[in-house]
């Protein structure tokens, strides 16, 4: 029980420190597998009472949810970094003078009545 929370807290601190996002996600996925294995082993453990098993199971499931939330957050950060950002000044200059409905210096119509 103590080793699980220790490994989760060390992953939390390493994920906030930066580094390669994909390696952090891979590390978190390994932790999910490890906690899932412990959850499966808990079902076969005869040394605990049913109440103790239920408490352990609840704790392990909440740890899995926390790790999956971290993975989702890292994936979201990775997607935001991958999206190209365009400067707004470039967009406004294109809108101001495109030569069709907004004339440029070389593309104007002079109408005399």
PDB file of C-alpha atoms in Angstrom:
ATOM      1  CA  UNK A   1       0.000   0.000   0.000  1.00  0.00           C
ATOM      2  CA  UNK A   2       2.786   2.445   0.867  1.00  0.00           C
ATOM      3  CA  UNK A   3       4.824   1.647  -2.224  1.00  0.00           C
ATOM      4  CA  UNK A   4       1.917   2.505  -4.490  1.00  0.00           C
ATOM      5  CA  UNK A   5       1.372   5.974  -3.084  1.00  0.00           C
ATOM      6  CA  UNK A   6       5.118   6.578  -3.095  1.00  0.00           C
ATOM      7  CA  UNK A   7       5.378   5.767  -6.779  1.00  0.00           C
ATOM      8  CA  UNK A   8       2.364   7.925  -7.616  1.00  0.00           C
ATOM      9  CA  UNK A   9       3.751  10.936  -5.764  1.00  0.00           C
ATOM     10  CA  UNK A  10       7.132  10.580  -7.465  1.00  0.00           C
ATOM     11  CA  UNK A  11       5.431  10.518 -10.852  1.00  0.00           C
ATOM     12  CA  UNK A  12       3.400  13.583  -9.972  1.00  0.00           C
ATOM     13  CA  UNK A  13       6.509  15.551  -9.098  1.00  0.00           C
ATOM     14  CA  UNK A  14       8.379  14.405 -12.204  1.00  0.00           C
ATOM     15  CA  UNK A  15       5.471  15.232 -14.499  1.00  0.00           C
ATOM     16  CA  UNK A  16       5.321  18.805 -13.246  1.00  0.00           C
ATOM     17  CA  UNK A  17       9.054  19.295 -13.748  1.00  0.00           C
ATOM     18  CA  UNK A  18       8.895  19.309 -17.538  1.00  0.00           C
ATOM     19  CA  UNK A  19      10.829  16.951 -19.750  1.00  0.00           C
ATOM     20  CA  UNK A  20       9.606  14.812 -22.599  1.00  0.00           C
ATOM     21  CA  UNK A  21       5.825  14.565 -22.461  1.00  0.00           C
ATOM     22  CA  UNK A  22       5.646  11.277 -24.349  1.00  0.00           C
ATOM     23  CA  UNK A  23       8.067   9.603 -21.918  1.00  0.00           C
ATOM     24  CA  UNK A  24       6.005  10.909 -18.988  1.00  0.00           C
ATOM     25  CA  UNK A  25       2.858   9.482 -20.560  1.00  0.00           C
ATOM     26  CA  UNK A  26       4.600   6.142 -21.102  1.00  0.00           C
ATOM     27  CA  UNK A  27       5.755   6.120 -17.479  1.00  0.00           C
ATOM     28  CA  UNK A  28       2.236   6.881 -16.271  1.00  0.00           C
ATOM     29  CA  UNK A  29       0.823   4.112 -18.459  1.00  0.00           C
ATOM     30  CA  UNK A  30       3.279   1.677 -16.861  1.00  0.00           C
ATOM     31  CA  UNK A  31       2.091   2.818 -13.447  1.00  0.00           C
ATOM     32  CA  UNK A  32      -1.536   2.220 -14.455  1.00  0.00           C
ATOM     33  CA  UNK A  33      -0.568  -1.312 -15.490  1.00  0.00           C
ATOM     34  CA  UNK A  34       1.248  -1.854 -12.199  1.00  0.00           C
ATOM     35  CA  UNK A  35      -1.654  -0.635 -10.076  1.00  0.00           C
ATOM     36  CA  UNK A  36      -4.085  -2.678 -12.184  1.00  0.00           C
ATOM     37  CA  UNK A  37      -1.960  -5.766 -11.570  1.00  0.00           C
ATOM     38  CA  UNK A  38      -2.015  -5.061  -7.832  1.00  0.00           C
ATOM     39  CA  UNK A  39      -5.776  -4.654  -8.044  1.00  0.00           C
ATOM     40  CA  UNK A  40      -6.070  -8.065  -9.712  1.00  0.00           C
ATOM     41  CA  UNK A  41      -3.734  -9.625  -7.139  1.00  0.00           C
ATOM     42  CA  UNK A  42      -5.902  -8.194  -4.385  1.00  0.00           C
ATOM     43  CA  UNK A  43      -8.810 -10.381  -5.483  1.00  0.00           C
ATOM     44  CA  UNK A  44      -6.690 -13.493  -4.867  1.00  0.00           C
ATOM     45  CA  UNK A  45      -5.335 -12.307  -1.494  1.00  0.00           C
ATOM     46  CA  UNK A  46      -6.829 -14.460   1.266  1.00  0.00           C
ATOM     47  CA  UNK A  47      -4.996 -12.740   4.120  1.00  0.00           C
ATOM     48  CA  UNK A  48      -7.340  -9.721   4.086  1.00  0.00           C
ATOM     49  CA  UNK A  49     -10.948  -9.487   5.182  1.00  0.00           C
ATOM     50  CA  UNK A  50     -13.649  -8.471   2.739  1.00  0.00           C
ATOM     51  CA  UNK A  51     -13.795  -5.016   4.288  1.00  0.00           C
ATOM     52  CA  UNK A  52     -10.045  -4.544   3.964  1.00  0.00           C
ATOM     53  CA  UNK A  53     -10.180  -5.754   0.365  1.00  0.00           C
ATOM     54  CA  UNK A  54     -12.947  -3.248  -0.397  1.00  0.00           C
ATOM     55  CA  UNK A  55     -10.905  -0.392   1.090  1.00  0.00           C
ATOM     56  CA  UNK A  56      -7.783  -1.420  -0.821  1.00  0.00           C
ATOM     57  CA  UNK A  57      -9.764  -1.799  -4.022  1.00  0.00           C
ATOM     58  CA  UNK A  58     -11.277   1.666  -3.630  1.00  0.00           C
ATOM     59  CA  UNK A  59      -7.849   3.182  -2.983  1.00  0.00           C
ATOM     60  CA  UNK A  60      -6.274   1.454  -5.983  1.00  0.00           C
ATOM     61  CA  UNK A  61      -9.113   2.506  -8.268  1.00  0.00           C
ATOM     62  CA  UNK A  62      -8.810   6.113  -7.150  1.00  0.00           C
ATOM     63  CA  UNK A  63      -5.071   6.002  -7.857  1.00  0.00           C
ATOM     64  CA  UNK A  64      -5.754   4.662 -11.333  1.00  0.00           C
ATOM     65  CA  UNK A  65      -8.210   7.509 -11.925  1.00  0.00           C
ATOM     66  CA  UNK A  66      -5.637  10.067 -10.738  1.00  0.00           C
ATOM     67  CA  UNK A  67      -2.966   8.678 -13.034  1.00  0.00           C
ATOM     68  CA  UNK A  68      -5.367   8.621 -15.989  1.00  0.00           C
ATOM     69  CA  UNK A  69      -6.286  12.241 -15.258  1.00  0.00           C
ATOM     70  CA  UNK A  70      -2.587  13.126 -15.383  1.00  0.00           C
ATOM     71  CA  UNK A  71      -2.251  11.327 -18.702  1.00  0.00           C
ATOM     72  CA  UNK A  72      -5.221  13.230 -20.109  1.00  0.00           C
ATOM     73  CA  UNK A  73      -3.750  16.514 -18.920  1.00  0.00           C
ATOM     74  CA  UNK A  74      -0.367  15.770 -20.488  1.00  0.00           C
ATOM     75  CA  UNK A  75      -2.009  14.745 -23.770  1.00  0.00           C
ATOM     76  CA  UNK A  76      -3.999  17.970 -23.782  1.00  0.00           C
ATOM     77  CA  UNK A  77      -0.818  20.001 -23.219  1.00  0.00           C
ATOM     78  CA  UNK A  78       0.864  18.087 -26.014  1.00  0.00           C
ATOM     79  CA  UNK A  79      -2.013  18.866 -28.407  1.00  0.00           C
ATOM     80  CA  UNK A  80      -1.932  22.558 -27.502  1.00  0.00           C
ATOM     81  CA  UNK A  81       1.792  22.731 -28.232  1.00  0.00           C
ATOM     82  CA  UNK A  82       1.262  20.987 -31.573  1.00  0.00           C
ATOM     83  CA  UNK A  83      -1.357  23.456 -32.805  1.00  0.00           C
ATOM     84  CA  UNK A  84       0.194  26.209 -34.923  1.00  0.00           C
ATOM     85  CA  UNK A  85      -0.458  29.723 -33.737  1.00  0.00           C
ATOM     86  CA  UNK A  86      -0.858  32.559 -36.236  1.00  0.00           C
ATOM     87  CA  UNK A  87      -0.202  36.133 -35.235  1.00  0.00           C
ATOM     88  CA  UNK A  88      -3.303  38.292 -35.160  1.00  0.00           C
ATOM     89  CA  UNK A  89      -1.524  41.254 -36.771  1.00  0.00           C
ATOM     90  CA  UNK A  90      -0.945  39.174 -39.899  1.00  0.00           C
ATOM     91  CA  UNK A  91      -4.617  38.214 -40.046  1.00  0.00           C
ATOM     92  CA  UNK A  92      -5.783  41.811 -39.676  1.00  0.00           C
ATOM     93  CA  UNK A  93      -3.427  43.035 -42.418  1.00  0.00           C
ATOM     94  CA  UNK A  94      -4.881  40.429 -44.770  1.00  0.00           C
ATOM     95  CA  UNK A  95      -8.395  41.480 -43.900  1.00  0.00           C
ATOM     96  CA  UNK A  96      -7.671  45.186 -44.327  1.00  0.00           C
ATOM     97  CA  UNK A  97      -6.475  45.013 -47.913  1.00  0.00           C
ATOM     98  CA  UNK A  98      -7.286  41.987 -50.009  1.00  0.00           C
ATOM     99  CA  UNK A  99      -7.983  43.930 -53.240  1.00  0.00           C
ATOM    100  CA  UNK A 100     -11.497  42.565 -53.766  1.00  0.00           C
ATOM    101  CA  UNK A 101     -13.905  44.286 -51.431  1.00  0.00           C
ATOM    102  CA  UNK A 102     -11.265  46.282 -49.615  1.00  0.00           C
ATOM    103  CA  UNK A 103      -9.062  48.046 -52.178  1.00  0.00           C
ATOM    104  CA  UNK A 104      -5.296  48.280 -51.994  1.00  0.00           C
ATOM    105  CA  UNK A 105      -3.163  51.117 -53.294  1.00  0.00           C
ATOM    106  CA  UNK A 106      -2.717  49.321 -56.644  1.00  0.00           C
ATOM    107  CA  UNK A 107      -6.246  47.967 -56.937  1.00  0.00           C
ATOM    108  CA  UNK A 108      -8.744  50.803 -56.634  1.00  0.00           C
ATOM    109  CA  UNK A 109     -11.700  51.928 -58.670  1.00  0.00           C
ATOM    110  CA  UNK A 110     -12.232  55.604 -59.165  1.00  0.00           C
ATOM    111  CA  UNK A 111     -15.802  56.472 -59.969  1.00  0.00           C
ATOM    112  CA  UNK A 112     -16.664  60.007 -61.063  1.00  0.00           C
ATOM    113  CA  UNK A 113     -20.272  61.079 -61.311  1.00  0.00           C
TER     114      UNK A 113
END
